[in-house]
XYZ file of N, CA and C in Angstrom:
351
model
N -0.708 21.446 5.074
C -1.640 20.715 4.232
C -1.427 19.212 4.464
N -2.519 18.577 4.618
C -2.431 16.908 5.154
C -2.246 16.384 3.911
N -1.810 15.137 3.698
C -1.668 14.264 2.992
C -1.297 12.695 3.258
N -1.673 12.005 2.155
C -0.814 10.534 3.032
C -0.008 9.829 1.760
N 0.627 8.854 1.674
C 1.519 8.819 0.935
C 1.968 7.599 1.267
N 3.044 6.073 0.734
C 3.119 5.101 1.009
C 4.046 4.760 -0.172
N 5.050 3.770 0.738
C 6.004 3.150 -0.437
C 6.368 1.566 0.289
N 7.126 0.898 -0.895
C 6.746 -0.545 -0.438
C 8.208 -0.973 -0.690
N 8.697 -1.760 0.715
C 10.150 -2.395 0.488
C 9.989 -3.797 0.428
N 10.547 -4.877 -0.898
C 11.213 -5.953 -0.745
C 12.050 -6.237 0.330
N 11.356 -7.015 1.133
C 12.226 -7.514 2.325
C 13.308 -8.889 1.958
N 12.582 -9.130 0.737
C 12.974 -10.589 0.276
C 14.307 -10.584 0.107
N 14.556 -9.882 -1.433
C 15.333 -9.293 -2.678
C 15.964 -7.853 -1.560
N 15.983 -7.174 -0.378
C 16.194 -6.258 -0.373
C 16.594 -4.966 -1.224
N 15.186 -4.745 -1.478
C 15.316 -3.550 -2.764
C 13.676 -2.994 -2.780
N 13.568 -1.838 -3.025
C 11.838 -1.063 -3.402
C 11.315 -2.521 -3.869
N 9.949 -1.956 -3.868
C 9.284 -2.895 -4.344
C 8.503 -2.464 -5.474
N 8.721 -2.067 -6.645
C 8.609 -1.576 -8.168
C 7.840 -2.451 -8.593
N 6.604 -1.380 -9.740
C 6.049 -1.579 -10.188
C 4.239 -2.539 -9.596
N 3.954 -2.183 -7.983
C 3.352 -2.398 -7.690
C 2.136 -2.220 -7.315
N 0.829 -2.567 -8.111
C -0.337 -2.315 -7.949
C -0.932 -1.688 -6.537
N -1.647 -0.410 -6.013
C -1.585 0.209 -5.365
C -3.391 0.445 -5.066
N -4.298 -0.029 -4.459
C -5.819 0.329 -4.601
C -6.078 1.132 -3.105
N -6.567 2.309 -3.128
C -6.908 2.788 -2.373
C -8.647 2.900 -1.817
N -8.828 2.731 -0.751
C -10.408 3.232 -0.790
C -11.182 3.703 0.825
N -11.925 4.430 0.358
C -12.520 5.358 1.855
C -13.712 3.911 2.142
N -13.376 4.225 3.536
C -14.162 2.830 4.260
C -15.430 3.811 5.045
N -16.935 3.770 5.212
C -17.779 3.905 6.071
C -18.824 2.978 6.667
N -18.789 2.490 7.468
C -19.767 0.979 8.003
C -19.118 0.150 7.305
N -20.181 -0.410 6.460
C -20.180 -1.748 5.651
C -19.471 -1.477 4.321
N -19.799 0.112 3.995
C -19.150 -0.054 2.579
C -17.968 0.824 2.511
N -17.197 0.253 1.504
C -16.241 0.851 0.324
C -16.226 1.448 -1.015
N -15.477 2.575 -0.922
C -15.401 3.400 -2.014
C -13.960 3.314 -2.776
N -14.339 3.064 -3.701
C -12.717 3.063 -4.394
C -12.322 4.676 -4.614
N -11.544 5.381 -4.393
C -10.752 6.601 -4.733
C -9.518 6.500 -5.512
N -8.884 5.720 -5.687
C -7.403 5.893 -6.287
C -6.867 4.349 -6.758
N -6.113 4.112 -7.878
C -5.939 2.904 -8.830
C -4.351 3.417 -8.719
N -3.220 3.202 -8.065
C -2.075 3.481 -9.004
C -0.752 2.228 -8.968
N -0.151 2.723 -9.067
C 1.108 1.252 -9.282
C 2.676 2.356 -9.070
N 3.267 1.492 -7.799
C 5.091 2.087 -7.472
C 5.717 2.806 -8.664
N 6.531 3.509 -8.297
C 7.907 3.263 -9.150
C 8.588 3.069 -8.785
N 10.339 2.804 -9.596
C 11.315 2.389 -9.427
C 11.825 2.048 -8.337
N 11.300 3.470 -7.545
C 11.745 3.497 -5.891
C 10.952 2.670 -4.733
N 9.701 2.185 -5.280
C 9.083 1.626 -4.485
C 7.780 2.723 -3.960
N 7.702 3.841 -4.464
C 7.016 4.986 -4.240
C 5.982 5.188 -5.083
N 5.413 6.221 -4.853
C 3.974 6.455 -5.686
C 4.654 8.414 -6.318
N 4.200 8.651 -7.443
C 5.101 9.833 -7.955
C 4.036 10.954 -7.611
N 2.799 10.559 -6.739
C 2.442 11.669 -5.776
C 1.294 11.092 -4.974
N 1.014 12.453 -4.055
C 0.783 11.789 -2.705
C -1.381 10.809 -3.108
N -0.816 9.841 -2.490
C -2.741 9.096 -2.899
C -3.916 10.046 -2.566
N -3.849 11.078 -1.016
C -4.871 11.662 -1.184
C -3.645 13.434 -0.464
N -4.384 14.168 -1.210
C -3.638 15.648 -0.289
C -4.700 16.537 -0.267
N -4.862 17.654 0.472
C -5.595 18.860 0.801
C -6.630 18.507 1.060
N -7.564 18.974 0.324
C -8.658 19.166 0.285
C -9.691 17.535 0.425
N -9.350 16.690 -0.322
C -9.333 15.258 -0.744
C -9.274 14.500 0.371
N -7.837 14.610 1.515
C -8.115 13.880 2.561
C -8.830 13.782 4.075
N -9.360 13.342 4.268
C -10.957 13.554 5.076
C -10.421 12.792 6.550
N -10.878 13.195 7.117
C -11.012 12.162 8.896
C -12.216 11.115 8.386
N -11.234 10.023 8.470
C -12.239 9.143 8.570
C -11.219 7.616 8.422
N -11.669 6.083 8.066
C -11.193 5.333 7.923
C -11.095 4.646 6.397
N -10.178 3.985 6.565
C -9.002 4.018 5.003
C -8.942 2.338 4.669
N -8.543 2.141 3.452
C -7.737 1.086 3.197
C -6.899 0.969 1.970
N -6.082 0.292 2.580
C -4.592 0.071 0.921
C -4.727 -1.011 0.648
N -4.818 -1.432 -0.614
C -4.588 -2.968 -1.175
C -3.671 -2.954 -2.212
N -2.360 -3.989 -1.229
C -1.072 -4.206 -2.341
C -1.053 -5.149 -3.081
N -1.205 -5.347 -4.090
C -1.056 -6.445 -4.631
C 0.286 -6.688 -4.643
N 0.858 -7.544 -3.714
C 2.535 -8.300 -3.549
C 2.282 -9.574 -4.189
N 1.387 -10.145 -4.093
C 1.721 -11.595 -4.846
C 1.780 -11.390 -5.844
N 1.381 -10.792 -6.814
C 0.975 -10.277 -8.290
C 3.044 -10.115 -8.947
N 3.584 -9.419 -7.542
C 5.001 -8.427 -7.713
C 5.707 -10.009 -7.555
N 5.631 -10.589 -6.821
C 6.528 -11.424 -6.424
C 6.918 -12.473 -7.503
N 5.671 -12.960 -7.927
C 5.126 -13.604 -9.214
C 5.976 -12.798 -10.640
N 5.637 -11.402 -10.519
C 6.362 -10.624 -11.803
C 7.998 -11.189 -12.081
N 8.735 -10.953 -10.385
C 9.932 -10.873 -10.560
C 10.511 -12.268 -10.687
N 9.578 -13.430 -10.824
C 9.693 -14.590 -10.927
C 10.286 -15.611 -9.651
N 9.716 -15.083 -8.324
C 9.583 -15.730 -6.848
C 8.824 -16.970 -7.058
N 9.318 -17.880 -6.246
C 8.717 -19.423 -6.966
C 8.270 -19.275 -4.887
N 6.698 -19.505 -5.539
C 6.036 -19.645 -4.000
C 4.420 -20.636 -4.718
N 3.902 -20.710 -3.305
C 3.363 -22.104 -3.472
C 1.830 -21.796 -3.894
N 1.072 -22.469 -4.752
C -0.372 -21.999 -4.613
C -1.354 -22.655 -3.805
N -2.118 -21.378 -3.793
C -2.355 -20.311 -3.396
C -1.347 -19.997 -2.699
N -0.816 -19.024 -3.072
C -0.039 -17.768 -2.381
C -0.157 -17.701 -0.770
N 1.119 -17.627 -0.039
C 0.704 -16.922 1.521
C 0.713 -15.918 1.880
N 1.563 -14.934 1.081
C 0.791 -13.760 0.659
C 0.686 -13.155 -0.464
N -0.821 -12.695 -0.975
C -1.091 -12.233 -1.958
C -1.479 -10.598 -2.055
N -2.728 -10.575 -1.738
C -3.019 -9.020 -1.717
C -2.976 -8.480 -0.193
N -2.044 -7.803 -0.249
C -1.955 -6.933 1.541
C -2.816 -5.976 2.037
N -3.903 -6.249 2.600
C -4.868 -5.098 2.894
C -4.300 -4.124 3.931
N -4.319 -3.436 4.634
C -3.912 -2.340 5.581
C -5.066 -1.350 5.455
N -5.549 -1.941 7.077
C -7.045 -0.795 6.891
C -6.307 0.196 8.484
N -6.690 1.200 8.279
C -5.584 2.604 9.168
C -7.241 3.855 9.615
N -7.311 4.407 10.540
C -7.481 5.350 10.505
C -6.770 6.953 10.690
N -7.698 7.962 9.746
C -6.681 9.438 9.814
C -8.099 10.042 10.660
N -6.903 10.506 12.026
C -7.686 11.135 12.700
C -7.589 12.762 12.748
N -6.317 13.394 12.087
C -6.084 14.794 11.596
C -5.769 14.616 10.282
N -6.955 15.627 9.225
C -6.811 15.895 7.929
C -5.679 16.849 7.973
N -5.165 17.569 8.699
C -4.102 18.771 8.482
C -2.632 18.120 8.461
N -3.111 16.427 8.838
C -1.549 15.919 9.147
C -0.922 15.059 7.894
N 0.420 14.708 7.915
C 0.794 13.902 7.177
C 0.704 12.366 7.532
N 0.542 11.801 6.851
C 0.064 9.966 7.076
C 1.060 9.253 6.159
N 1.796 8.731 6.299
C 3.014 7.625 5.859
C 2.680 6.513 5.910
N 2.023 5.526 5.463
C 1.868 4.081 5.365
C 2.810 3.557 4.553
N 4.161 2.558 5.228
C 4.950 2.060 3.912
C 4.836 0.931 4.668
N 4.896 -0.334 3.872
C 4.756 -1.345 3.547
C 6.223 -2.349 3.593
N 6.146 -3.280 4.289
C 7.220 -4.017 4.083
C 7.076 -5.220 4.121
N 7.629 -5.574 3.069
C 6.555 -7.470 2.304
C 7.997 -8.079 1.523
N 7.690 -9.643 2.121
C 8.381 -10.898 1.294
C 7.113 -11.773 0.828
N 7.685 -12.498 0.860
C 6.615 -13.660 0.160
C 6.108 -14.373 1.286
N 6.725 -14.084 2.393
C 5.947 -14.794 4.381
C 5.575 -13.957 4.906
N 6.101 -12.672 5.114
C 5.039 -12.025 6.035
C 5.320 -10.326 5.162
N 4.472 -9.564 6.126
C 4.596 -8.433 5.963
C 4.428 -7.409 7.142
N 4.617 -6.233 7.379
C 4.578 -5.382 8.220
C 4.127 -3.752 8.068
N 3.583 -3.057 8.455
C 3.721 -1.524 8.102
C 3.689 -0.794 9.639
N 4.186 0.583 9.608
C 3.533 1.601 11.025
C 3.892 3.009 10.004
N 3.181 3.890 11.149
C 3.099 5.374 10.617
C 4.213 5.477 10.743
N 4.450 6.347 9.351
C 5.968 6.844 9.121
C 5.835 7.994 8.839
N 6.915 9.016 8.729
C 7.272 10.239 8.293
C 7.002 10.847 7.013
């Protein structure tokens, strides 16, 4: 059964990145669909998977992290406007039967992700 799933490390603070706003949405042409609203836990994780079975489709994706929002929470003194604020990561799933790992790895300068396990 496919699914995809995503967790977010403080590169800064080395530690999860908790309590972080999580927007998911199915991309076709021009438009976007929102599917999923959620926010980390403790671990930096989501306490289940954003899309599984039936739900996740072949097609193209996007994640929006809100890290500036987190960085700001934990009281990171960075400059305004932000250099980074909301992390988009647009991915395509080209097998629904597979698993998809998007994790996230963000400071307050850059960020990074690749398919993970």
């Amino acid at each position: 059964m496919g699914k995809l799933t995503t967790h977010v490390l403080d590169t800064a603070n080395g530690r999860p990145g908790a309590d972080i706003k999580i927007e998911l949405f199915a991309l076709s042409g021009d438009s976007r669909r929102a599917l999923k609203t959620t926010t980390t836990n403790h671990d930096g994780r989501c306490n289940e998977p954003l899309l599984e079975g039936d739900t996740l489709a072949v097609g193209e994706y996007e994640l929006v992290f809100h890290a500036g929002d987190y960085f700001a929470s934990i009281g990171t003194k960075v400059p305004e406007p932000r250099f980074v604020d909301q992390v988009v990561l647009r991915f395509g799933i080209a097998d629904a039967g597979a698993h998809y790992h998007v994790p996230l790895l963000v400071s307050p300068w850059s960020y990074s992700t690749y398919r993970g396990s």
